[in-house]
Amino acid sequence: MPEIFVCNASDLGEGNVKVVAVDDREIGVIRHKGQCYAYLNRCPHQGGPACEGVRMPKVEAVLNEERQFFGHRFSDTEDHIVCPWHGYEFNLDTGNCIGDAALRLKRYDVVERQDSLYVVL
Amino acid sequence: MDMFANNVRDLATEEFDTSTLLKNAARQADARNYDDLFIMDVDSHHYENESFGQIAEYIDDPTVRHLALSKAKIGGGRTNFQPSQIGFQDVGGRVTRYTRRKTEQTPPSPHRDITLARRWMDAMGVDMACLFPTPMLHLGMHPQVEMEVTLARAYNRWLYETVLSEERRICSMLYLPLNDPDASIRMIEEFGGKQGVVGFMVTSTRYRPIFDNAYMKVYRMLEERGLPLSFHAGYNWFDQSMSQLNRFISVHALGFTVFNMIHLTNWIVNGLPERFPKLKVMWIESGLAWLPFLMQRLDSEYMMRSSEAPLLKRRPSEYIADMYYSSQPMEMVHNRKALEVTFEMLKAETQLLYASDYPHWDMDLPSTIYDLPFLSKQGKRNILGETALKLFNIEPVWSEKKLRAREAKARAAGVGAEVGA
Ligand code: FES
């Protein structure tokens, strides 16, 4: 499978994104909490640049045993990619859309080798 | 096998720019070849509060102007000079243009709002746009009616002189301060024939019923002049019913439809379409899903209680289907069948007009209409622009970008023909 050179691994700092143009596609390569992720930079909603938005933890509702509501909190374990056009959210690990399981961002593998980052097409 | 990217962008150092944010929209426009398709966006916005200091200079009353300029200094453009709302349109920073737009660079002239509008219009493939304010959409709830009138006139004068007379691709339905019918008449007389003024807009969040006899002369004047009247939706979280809702999603979903439902119901039941049969009325930014509901609901009740609406000669749904609607925010993306029925019910191919609502968070691109499989080719052309030209009775002003692209194509075809000959 062809690999696309993105940048030197050290050039993609924590929390940053490189957007790589390959033919008529753009792929966003994201470093988040030390991990690298790559997704097609095109949102399944209206085609927005999904990788160019913010990453945010999932928001959870806090209920007690009686199902009473005690506010919202940010998840410690699940982070989302948020498309900047309208705010559709996608699980950072899987690319699955939070609001509709039928929608997802196309995911690519990222390889780090000898201080170089590659996206596998 | 290693391949090399055509280009690598580093978002850590990239500045915010509307054209970059919308580059995928420009790709859609290219892929669909909008160059030969006239597109008019009947509902887009600017943030007039960012020019509040300039608008304040247009206030006639020197004491009010003094108040406004004083506020402008304190607020640096963001003022509490007019009613405002609790709101989280930026979805907590998730819709990034809200927080980043202030960093966008623009040249000193033309006015920043023209430059920004051209950028998003060109990216989306929009030729002309009808521009509306943003915070002023709540001005109809100002407790001082004279303040609604004063600010509306200052804004209208500023918009005309600064934007409409400078950029022919931008037009507007000007703010009508309906709480004062006489002032509304004066506003129509003053601005009705000016360049770029294609009608008048009433902000829907207001509480004086639109069947009030005092308004009849306003409707008559608009009808006589062939100027459309629009109702632009909004919300009021302080409304007694709305204040029961605990999330912005709920207030926005209901608020943007409820006020227009109330006004449209009053409009029909009080027989205003019969009293002003030639008045063109448009309902803006309530989406589409409310219309089948209201059509069915009013028809059903009318059949049993026609004595309460004696001016009607047809079923309410028939009047509703003769009015005009902006398309955004188009719901029901998960149910094409329901969307198709909705389009049929409101005779979308002649009554619906494309709207983006850009730069607001729930904006729609032209592709939301262009890609619909059930519309005829002419129906798409109508919704995307031709119905607006007829409704506003204006000539199209094509984007320079499309004109250049068409010239280039024509030249290439000419060269090809010569070579072939
Ligand atoms: S295009 Fe991504 S959220 Fe709409």
Coordinates of C-alpha atoms and ligand atoms in Angstrom, one line a residue:
Chain A
M1 CA 0.0 0.0 0.0
P2 CA 1.4 3.4 -0.9
E3 CA 2.7 5.6 1.9
I4 CA 2.6 9.4 1.8
F5 CA 5.3 11.2 3.5
V6 CA 3.7 13.9 5.7
C7 CA 6.5 15.5 7.7
N8 CA 9.3 14.8 10.2
A9 CA 7.5 13.3 13.2
S10 CA 9.0 16.1 15.4
D11 CA 7.4 18.7 13.2
L12 CA 3.9 17.6 14.2
G13 CA 3.6 18.9 17.8
E14 CA 1.1 17.9 20.4
G15 CA -2.4 19.1 19.4
N16 CA -1.4 20.1 15.9
V17 CA -2.7 19.1 12.6
K18 CA -1.1 18.8 9.1
V19 CA -3.4 18.7 6.1
V20 CA -1.9 16.7 3.3
A21 CA -3.1 17.1 -0.3
V22 CA -3.0 13.8 -2.3
D23 CA -4.5 14.0 -5.7
D24 CA -8.0 15.5 -5.2
R25 CA -8.1 14.5 -1.6
E26 CA -7.0 16.1 1.6
I27 CA -6.1 14.0 4.6
G28 CA -5.8 15.5 8.1
V29 CA -3.0 14.1 10.3
I30 CA -3.6 14.9 13.9
R31 CA -1.4 14.5 17.0
H32 CA -3.5 14.2 20.0
K33 CA -2.3 13.2 23.5
G34 CA 0.8 11.7 21.9
Q35 CA -1.1 9.5 19.3
C36 CA -1.3 10.2 15.6
Y37 CA -4.6 9.9 13.7
A38 CA -5.4 10.4 10.0
Y39 CA -8.8 11.1 8.5
L40 CA -10.1 12.3 5.2
N41 CA -10.6 16.0 5.6
R42 CA -14.2 15.9 4.3
C43 CA -17.2 15.7 6.6
P44 CA -20.0 13.3 5.6
H45 CA -22.5 16.1 6.5
Q46 CA -22.0 18.9 4.0
G47 CA -18.3 18.3 3.1
G48 CA -16.7 20.5 5.7
P49 CA -13.0 20.2 6.6
A50 CA -13.6 18.0 9.5
C51 CA -9.9 17.7 10.6
E52 CA -9.5 21.4 10.8
G53 CA -11.8 21.9 13.8
V54 CA -11.2 21.4 17.5
R55 CA -10.8 18.2 19.4
M56 CA -12.9 18.0 22.5
P57 CA -13.7 15.4 25.1
K58 CA -17.2 13.8 24.9
V59 CA -19.7 15.5 27.1
E60 CA -21.5 13.2 29.5
A61 CA -24.6 13.6 31.7
V62 CA -24.2 12.8 35.4
L63 CA -27.1 10.9 36.9
N64 CA -27.4 9.3 40.3
E65 CA -29.0 5.9 41.1
E66 CA -32.5 7.5 41.2
R67 CA -31.8 8.8 37.6
Q68 CA -31.7 12.3 38.9
F69 CA -29.6 14.7 36.8
F70 CA -26.5 16.4 38.3
G71 CA -25.0 18.3 35.4
H72 CA -22.6 17.6 32.6
R73 CA -18.9 16.7 32.7
F74 CA -16.2 16.0 30.2
S75 CA -15.2 12.4 29.6
D76 CA -11.7 11.2 30.7
T77 CA -11.6 8.5 28.2
E78 CA -13.4 9.6 24.9
D79 CA -12.3 12.4 22.7
H80 CA -14.0 13.8 19.6
I81 CA -13.0 15.4 16.4
V82 CA -15.5 18.3 15.8
C83 CA -16.1 19.5 12.3
P84 CA -15.8 23.3 12.2
W85 CA -18.6 24.0 9.8
H86 CA -21.6 22.9 11.9
G87 CA -20.2 21.0 14.9
Y88 CA -20.8 17.3 13.9
E89 CA -18.7 15.2 16.3
F90 CA -16.7 12.1 15.5
N91 CA -15.0 9.6 17.8
L92 CA -11.3 10.3 17.5
D93 CA -10.3 6.6 17.7
T94 CA -12.9 5.3 15.2
G95 CA -14.1 8.2 13.1
N96 CA -17.7 7.2 13.9
C97 CA -20.2 10.1 14.0
I98 CA -21.7 10.6 17.5
G99 CA -25.1 11.6 16.3
D100 CA -25.6 9.0 13.6
A101 CA -23.8 5.6 13.6
A102 CA -24.3 5.4 9.8
L103 CA -21.9 8.3 9.2
R104 CA -18.2 8.2 9.7
L105 CA -15.0 9.9 8.7
K106 CA -12.7 7.8 6.5
R107 CA -9.8 6.7 8.5
Y108 CA -6.1 6.1 7.4
D109 CA -3.3 4.4 9.2
V110 CA -0.3 6.5 10.2
V111 CA 3.2 5.1 10.3
E112 CA 6.1 6.6 12.2
R113 CA 9.5 5.5 11.0
Q114 CA 12.9 7.0 11.6
D115 CA 11.5 10.4 12.7
S116 CA 9.2 10.5 9.6
L117 CA 5.4 10.3 9.5
Y118 CA 3.6 8.6 6.7
V119 CA -0.1 8.1 5.9
V120 CA -1.0 4.7 4.4
L121 CA -3.4 5.1 1.5
Chain B
M1 CA 6.2 2.6 -2.2
D2 CA 6.5 6.2 -1.0
M3 CA 4.5 9.0 -2.6
F4 CA 4.7 12.7 -2.0
A5 CA 1.9 14.9 -1.1
N6 CA 1.0 17.8 -3.5
N7 CA 1.0 20.2 -0.6
V8 CA 1.1 20.0 3.2
R9 CA -0.6 22.7 5.3
D10 CA 0.3 23.2 8.9
L11 CA -2.7 24.4 10.9
A12 CA -0.6 25.5 13.8
T13 CA 0.7 28.4 11.7
E14 CA -2.2 29.0 9.3
E15 CA -4.2 32.2 9.8
F16 CA -8.0 32.2 9.8
D17 CA -9.5 33.1 6.4
T18 CA -13.0 32.6 5.2
S19 CA -11.9 31.3 1.8
T20 CA -9.7 28.7 3.4
L21 CA -12.4 27.6 5.8
L22 CA -14.7 27.2 2.9
K23 CA -12.3 25.7 0.4
N24 CA -14.3 22.4 0.4
A25 CA -17.4 24.5 -0.6
A26 CA -15.4 25.9 -3.5
R27 CA -14.5 22.3 -4.5
Q28 CA -18.2 21.4 -4.5
A29 CA -19.0 24.4 -6.7
D30 CA -16.3 23.4 -9.2
A31 CA -17.4 19.7 -9.2
R32 CA -21.0 20.7 -9.9
N33 CA -20.0 23.4 -12.4
Y34 CA -22.0 26.3 -11.0
D35 CA -20.4 28.6 -13.5
D36 CA -23.6 28.6 -15.7
L37 CA -26.0 28.5 -12.7
F38 CA -27.1 31.7 -11.2
I39 CA -27.3 31.3 -7.4
M40 CA -28.9 33.8 -5.1
D41 CA -28.7 33.4 -1.3
V42 CA -31.8 35.1 0.2
D43 CA -30.7 34.9 3.8
S44 CA -27.2 35.6 4.9
H45 CA -25.8 37.7 7.7
H46 CA -23.2 40.1 8.8
Y47 CA -22.4 41.2 12.4
E48 CA -23.6 44.8 12.3
N49 CA -22.6 45.1 16.0
E50 CA -19.0 45.1 14.8
S51 CA -19.7 48.4 13.0
F52 CA -21.9 49.8 15.8
G53 CA -19.8 52.9 16.2
Q54 CA -20.3 53.7 12.5
I55 CA -24.0 53.0 12.6
A56 CA -24.4 55.2 15.7
E57 CA -23.1 58.1 13.7
Y58 CA -26.3 57.8 11.5
I59 CA -28.7 58.2 14.5
D60 CA -30.6 61.5 13.9
D61 CA -31.5 62.3 17.5
P62 CA -28.4 63.9 19.0
T63 CA -29.2 62.7 22.5
V64 CA -29.7 59.1 21.4
R65 CA -26.6 59.3 19.1
H66 CA -24.7 60.5 22.2
L67 CA -25.9 57.5 24.2
A68 CA -25.1 55.1 21.4
L69 CA -21.6 56.5 20.8
S70 CA -20.9 56.3 24.5
K71 CA -21.9 52.7 24.5
A72 CA -19.8 52.0 21.4
K73 CA -16.8 53.3 23.3
I74 CA -17.4 51.1 26.3
G75 CA -18.3 48.0 24.3
G76 CA -15.7 48.1 21.6
G77 CA -18.5 47.2 19.2
R78 CA -20.4 44.8 21.4
T79 CA -23.0 46.8 23.1
N80 CA -26.1 46.2 25.3
F81 CA -27.8 49.1 23.6
Q82 CA -30.5 46.9 22.3
P83 CA -32.3 43.7 23.5
S84 CA -30.0 40.7 23.5
Q85 CA -30.4 37.0 24.2
I86 CA -28.6 34.3 26.0
G87 CA -27.2 32.1 23.3
F88 CA -24.5 29.6 22.5
Q89 CA -24.4 29.7 18.7
D90 CA -20.7 28.8 18.6
V91 CA -21.5 25.4 20.3
G92 CA -18.8 26.1 22.9
G93 CA -16.1 27.0 20.4
R94 CA -16.8 23.9 18.3
V95 CA -18.0 26.1 15.3
T96 CA -14.7 27.8 15.0
R97 CA -15.5 30.8 12.8
Y98 CA -17.3 32.5 15.8
T99 CA -14.1 32.8 17.8
R100 CA -11.6 33.1 14.9
R101 CA -13.3 35.5 12.6
K102 CA -12.1 38.5 14.4
T103 CA -8.5 37.6 13.5
E104 CA -9.3 37.5 9.7
Q105 CA -7.3 40.1 7.8
T106 CA -9.2 42.4 5.3
P107 CA -8.0 45.4 3.3
P108 CA -9.0 48.9 4.4
S109 CA -11.5 49.1 1.6
P110 CA -14.1 48.1 0.7
H111 CA -15.9 47.8 4.0
R112 CA -14.9 44.6 5.8
D113 CA -18.4 43.2 5.6
I114 CA -18.2 43.4 1.8
T115 CA -14.9 41.7 1.7
L116 CA -16.0 38.9 4.0
A117 CA -19.3 38.5 2.1
R118 CA -17.4 38.2 -1.3
R119 CA -15.1 35.6 0.2
W120 CA -17.9 33.3 1.3
M121 CA -20.1 34.0 -1.7
D122 CA -17.2 33.1 -4.1
A123 CA -16.3 30.0 -2.2
M124 CA -19.9 28.7 -2.3
G125 CA -20.6 29.8 -5.9
V126 CA -23.2 32.4 -4.8
D127 CA -23.7 35.3 -7.2
M128 CA -25.9 37.6 -5.1
A129 CA -26.8 37.6 -1.5
C130 CA -29.5 39.2 0.6
L131 CA -27.8 40.4 3.7
F132 CA -29.4 40.7 7.1
P133 CA -28.1 41.9 10.5
T134 CA -27.5 39.6 13.5
P135 CA -28.1 41.0 17.0
M136 CA -30.6 43.4 15.5
L137 CA -32.9 40.4 14.9
H138 CA -34.0 41.0 18.5
L139 CA -34.7 44.7 18.2
G140 CA -38.4 44.2 17.8
M141 CA -38.5 43.5 21.6
H142 CA -37.0 46.8 22.6
P143 CA -39.3 48.3 25.3
Q144 CA -38.8 51.7 23.7
V145 CA -40.6 51.6 20.4
E146 CA -38.9 54.9 19.3
M147 CA -35.6 53.2 19.8
E148 CA -36.5 50.4 17.4
V149 CA -37.4 53.1 14.9
T150 CA -34.2 55.2 15.5
L151 CA -31.8 52.3 15.3
A152 CA -33.6 50.7 12.3
R153 CA -33.3 53.9 10.3
A154 CA -29.7 54.5 11.3
Y155 CA -28.9 50.9 10.3
N156 CA -30.8 51.1 7.1
R157 CA -29.0 54.4 6.1
W158 CA -25.6 52.9 7.0
L159 CA -26.2 49.7 5.2
Y160 CA -27.4 51.5 2.1
E161 CA -24.5 53.9 2.0
T162 CA -21.7 51.6 3.1
V163 CA -22.7 48.3 1.6
L164 CA -25.6 48.3 -0.9
S165 CA -24.5 51.2 -2.9
E166 CA -20.9 49.9 -3.0
E167 CA -21.5 46.3 -4.0
R168 CA -24.2 45.3 -6.5
R169 CA -23.9 41.6 -5.6
I170 CA -25.3 42.4 -2.1
C171 CA -28.9 43.4 -1.5
S172 CA -31.2 43.5 1.5
M173 CA -34.7 43.5 2.7
L174 CA -34.4 46.4 5.0
Y175 CA -35.4 46.4 8.7
L176 CA -39.1 47.5 9.1
P177 CA -39.8 48.8 12.6
L178 CA -43.3 47.4 12.6
N179 CA -44.1 48.3 16.2
D180 CA -44.5 51.9 14.7
P181 CA -46.7 51.6 11.6
D182 CA -46.2 55.3 10.7
A183 CA -42.5 55.0 10.9
S184 CA -42.7 51.8 8.8
I185 CA -44.5 53.8 6.1
R186 CA -41.8 56.5 6.2
M187 CA -39.1 53.8 6.0
I188 CA -40.7 52.3 2.8
E189 CA -41.1 55.7 1.3
E190 CA -37.5 56.7 2.0
F191 CA -35.7 53.5 1.0
G192 CA -38.2 51.6 -1.2
G193 CA -36.7 52.5 -4.6
K194 CA -33.0 52.5 -3.6
Q195 CA -30.3 50.3 -5.2
G196 CA -30.1 47.0 -3.5
V197 CA -33.3 47.4 -1.5
V198 CA -35.4 44.4 -2.6
G199 CA -38.1 44.4 0.1
F200 CA -38.6 44.9 3.8
M201 CA -38.0 42.5 6.7
V202 CA -39.9 42.2 10.0
T203 CA -38.0 40.5 12.8
S204 CA -40.4 37.8 14.0
T205 CA -39.6 37.9 17.7
R206 CA -42.2 40.5 18.6
Y207 CA -45.5 40.6 20.5
R208 CA -47.9 42.9 18.7
P209 CA -50.1 40.7 16.5
I210 CA -49.6 41.3 12.8
F211 CA -53.4 41.5 12.1
D212 CA -53.6 44.8 13.9
N213 CA -55.6 47.3 11.8
A214 CA -52.8 49.8 12.2
Y215 CA -50.7 47.7 9.9
M216 CA -53.0 47.6 6.9
K217 CA -51.6 50.7 5.4
V218 CA -48.1 49.3 5.6
Y219 CA -49.2 46.1 3.8
R220 CA -51.1 48.1 1.3
M221 CA -48.1 50.3 0.5
L222 CA -45.8 47.3 0.0
E223 CA -48.4 45.6 -2.2
E224 CA -48.8 48.7 -4.3
R225 CA -45.1 49.0 -4.8
G226 CA -44.6 45.3 -5.5
L227 CA -42.1 45.0 -2.6
P228 CA -42.0 41.7 -0.8
L229 CA -42.5 41.6 3.0
S230 CA -40.5 39.0 4.9
F231 CA -40.6 37.7 8.5
H232 CA -37.2 36.7 9.7
A233 CA -37.3 34.1 12.5
G234 CA -35.6 34.4 15.8
Y235 CA -36.0 33.2 19.4
N236 CA -36.7 34.7 22.8
W237 CA -35.5 32.5 25.6
F238 CA -37.2 34.9 28.1
D239 CA -40.6 34.1 26.6
Q240 CA -42.7 32.4 29.3
S241 CA -43.1 29.1 27.3
M242 CA -39.5 29.1 26.1
S243 CA -38.1 29.7 29.6
Q244 CA -39.1 26.2 30.5
L245 CA -36.5 24.9 28.0
N246 CA -33.1 24.2 29.6
R247 CA -30.8 23.9 26.6
F248 CA -30.0 26.1 23.6
I249 CA -30.7 23.2 21.2
S250 CA -34.3 23.2 22.5
V251 CA -34.8 27.0 22.4
H252 CA -33.3 27.3 18.9
A253 CA -35.3 24.3 17.5
L254 CA -38.6 25.6 18.8
G255 CA -38.0 29.4 19.0
F256 CA -37.1 29.8 15.3
T257 CA -40.4 28.2 14.3
V258 CA -42.9 29.2 17.0
F259 CA -42.8 33.0 16.2
N260 CA -43.3 32.4 12.5
M261 CA -46.0 29.8 13.2
I262 CA -47.9 32.4 15.3
H263 CA -47.5 35.1 12.7
L264 CA -48.3 32.9 9.7
T265 CA -51.4 31.5 11.6
N266 CA -52.6 35.1 12.2
W267 CA -51.8 36.0 8.6
I268 CA -54.0 33.2 7.2
V269 CA -56.9 33.1 9.8
N270 CA -57.4 36.9 9.6
G271 CA -57.6 36.6 5.8
L272 CA -54.7 38.8 5.0
P273 CA -54.0 36.9 1.7
E274 CA -57.5 37.8 0.6
R275 CA -57.1 41.4 1.7
F276 CA -53.7 41.9 0.0
P277 CA -53.8 39.3 -2.8
K278 CA -50.8 40.7 -4.6
L279 CA -48.6 41.2 -1.5
K280 CA -45.6 38.9 -1.8
V281 CA -44.8 37.4 1.7
M282 CA -41.7 35.4 2.5
W283 CA -40.9 33.4 5.7
I284 CA -37.2 33.2 6.6
E285 CA -35.1 30.8 8.6
S286 CA -37.7 28.6 10.1
G287 CA -36.6 25.6 8.0
L288 CA -39.3 23.6 6.2
A289 CA -40.6 21.0 8.6
W290 CA -43.0 23.4 10.3
L291 CA -45.0 23.9 7.1
P292 CA -46.6 20.4 6.6
F293 CA -47.5 20.5 10.3
L294 CA -49.2 23.9 10.1
M295 CA -50.9 23.1 6.8
Q296 CA -52.5 20.0 8.2
R297 CA -53.3 21.5 11.5
L298 CA -55.0 24.6 10.1
D299 CA -56.8 22.8 7.3
S300 CA -58.3 20.3 9.8
E301 CA -59.5 23.0 12.2
Y302 CA -60.7 25.3 9.4
M303 CA -63.1 22.6 8.1
M304 CA -64.9 22.5 11.5
R305 CA -64.6 26.2 12.3
S306 CA -64.7 28.1 9.0
S307 CA -67.0 30.7 10.7
E308 CA -64.0 32.0 12.6
A309 CA -62.1 32.7 9.4
P310 CA -64.8 34.1 7.1
L311 CA -62.5 35.9 4.8
L312 CA -61.0 32.6 3.6
K313 CA -62.1 31.3 0.2
R314 CA -59.8 28.4 0.2
R315 CA -58.2 26.0 2.7
P316 CA -55.3 27.5 4.7
S317 CA -52.8 25.2 3.2
E318 CA -53.6 26.6 -0.3
Y319 CA -52.7 30.1 0.9
I320 CA -49.6 28.8 2.6
A321 CA -48.5 27.1 -0.6
D322 CA -48.7 30.4 -2.4
M323 CA -46.3 32.1 -0.1
Y324 CA -42.5 32.1 -0.3
Y325 CA -40.0 30.4 2.0
S326 CA -36.2 30.4 2.5
S327 CA -34.8 26.9 2.5
Q328 CA -32.4 27.0 5.5
P329 CA -32.0 25.2 7.8
M330 CA -33.3 22.3 5.8
E331 CA -34.2 19.5 8.1
M332 CA -35.0 15.8 7.6
V333 CA -31.7 14.9 6.2
H334 CA -32.3 11.3 7.3
N335 CA -35.7 11.0 5.6
R336 CA -35.7 11.9 1.9
K337 CA -39.3 10.7 1.5
A338 CA -40.5 13.2 4.1
L339 CA -38.4 15.9 2.5
E340 CA -39.8 15.2 -0.9
V341 CA -43.4 15.3 0.4
T342 CA -42.6 18.6 2.1
F343 CA -41.2 20.1 -1.1
E344 CA -44.4 19.0 -2.9
M345 CA -46.7 20.4 -0.3
L346 CA -45.1 23.9 -0.4
K347 CA -44.7 23.9 -4.2
A348 CA -41.0 24.3 -3.7
E349 CA -40.1 24.5 -7.3
T350 CA -41.8 27.9 -7.6
Q351 CA -42.1 29.0 -3.9
L352 CA -38.8 28.0 -2.2
L353 CA -35.6 30.1 -2.3
Y354 CA -32.2 28.9 -1.4
A355 CA -30.6 30.5 1.7
S356 CA -27.3 29.8 3.3
D357 CA -27.6 31.8 6.6
Y358 CA -23.8 32.0 6.5
P359 CA -21.9 32.7 8.7
H360 CA -24.3 31.4 11.3
W361 CA -23.7 27.9 12.8
D362 CA -26.4 26.0 10.9
M363 CA -25.6 27.3 7.4
D364 CA -26.5 25.3 4.3
L365 CA -24.4 25.2 1.1
P366 CA -26.1 25.4 -2.4
S367 CA -25.4 21.6 -2.7
T368 CA -28.1 20.9 -0.2
I369 CA -30.5 21.9 -3.0
Y370 CA -28.4 21.0 -6.0
D371 CA -28.0 17.4 -4.9
L372 CA -31.6 16.6 -4.3
P373 CA -32.6 13.7 -6.6
F374 CA -36.3 14.5 -6.8
L375 CA -36.2 18.1 -8.2
S376 CA -36.4 18.9 -11.9
K377 CA -33.5 20.7 -13.5
Q378 CA -35.6 23.9 -13.8
G379 CA -36.9 23.4 -10.2
K380 CA -33.3 23.5 -9.0
R381 CA -32.5 26.6 -11.1
N382 CA -35.6 28.3 -9.7
I383 CA -34.8 27.5 -6.0
L384 CA -31.2 28.4 -6.4
G385 CA -31.8 31.8 -7.9
E386 CA -34.4 32.3 -10.6
T387 CA -37.4 32.5 -8.2
A388 CA -35.5 35.1 -6.2
L389 CA -34.9 37.2 -9.3
K390 CA -38.7 37.1 -10.1
L391 CA -39.8 37.8 -6.5
F392 CA -37.4 40.7 -6.1
N393 CA -37.9 41.9 -9.7
I394 CA -34.2 42.4 -10.2
E395 CA -31.6 41.6 -12.9
P396 CA -28.9 39.1 -12.0
V397 CA -25.5 40.3 -11.0
W398 CA -23.1 37.4 -11.7
S399 CA -20.0 36.8 -9.7
E400 CA -16.8 38.1 -11.3
K401 CA -15.3 34.6 -10.7
K402 CA -18.0 32.9 -12.7
L403 CA -17.8 35.5 -15.5
R404 CA -14.1 35.0 -15.8
A405 CA -14.5 31.2 -15.8
R406 CA -17.1 31.5 -18.6
E407 CA -14.9 33.8 -20.6
A408 CA -12.0 31.4 -20.3
K409 CA -14.2 28.6 -21.4
A410 CA -15.6 30.5 -24.3
R411 CA -12.0 31.5 -25.4
A412 CA -10.9 27.9 -25.2
A413 CA -13.9 26.8 -27.2
G414 CA -13.1 29.5 -29.8
V415 CA -9.5 28.4 -30.1
G416 CA -10.6 24.8 -30.3
A417 CA -13.1 25.8 -33.1
E418 CA -10.4 27.7 -35.0
V419 CA -7.9 24.8 -34.7
G420 CA -10.6 22.4 -35.8
A421 CA -11.4 24.7 -38.8
Ligands
FES1 S1 -20.0 19.8 7.2 FE1 -19.2 18.9 8.9 S2 -20.6 19.4 10.4 FE2 -21.5 20.1 8.6

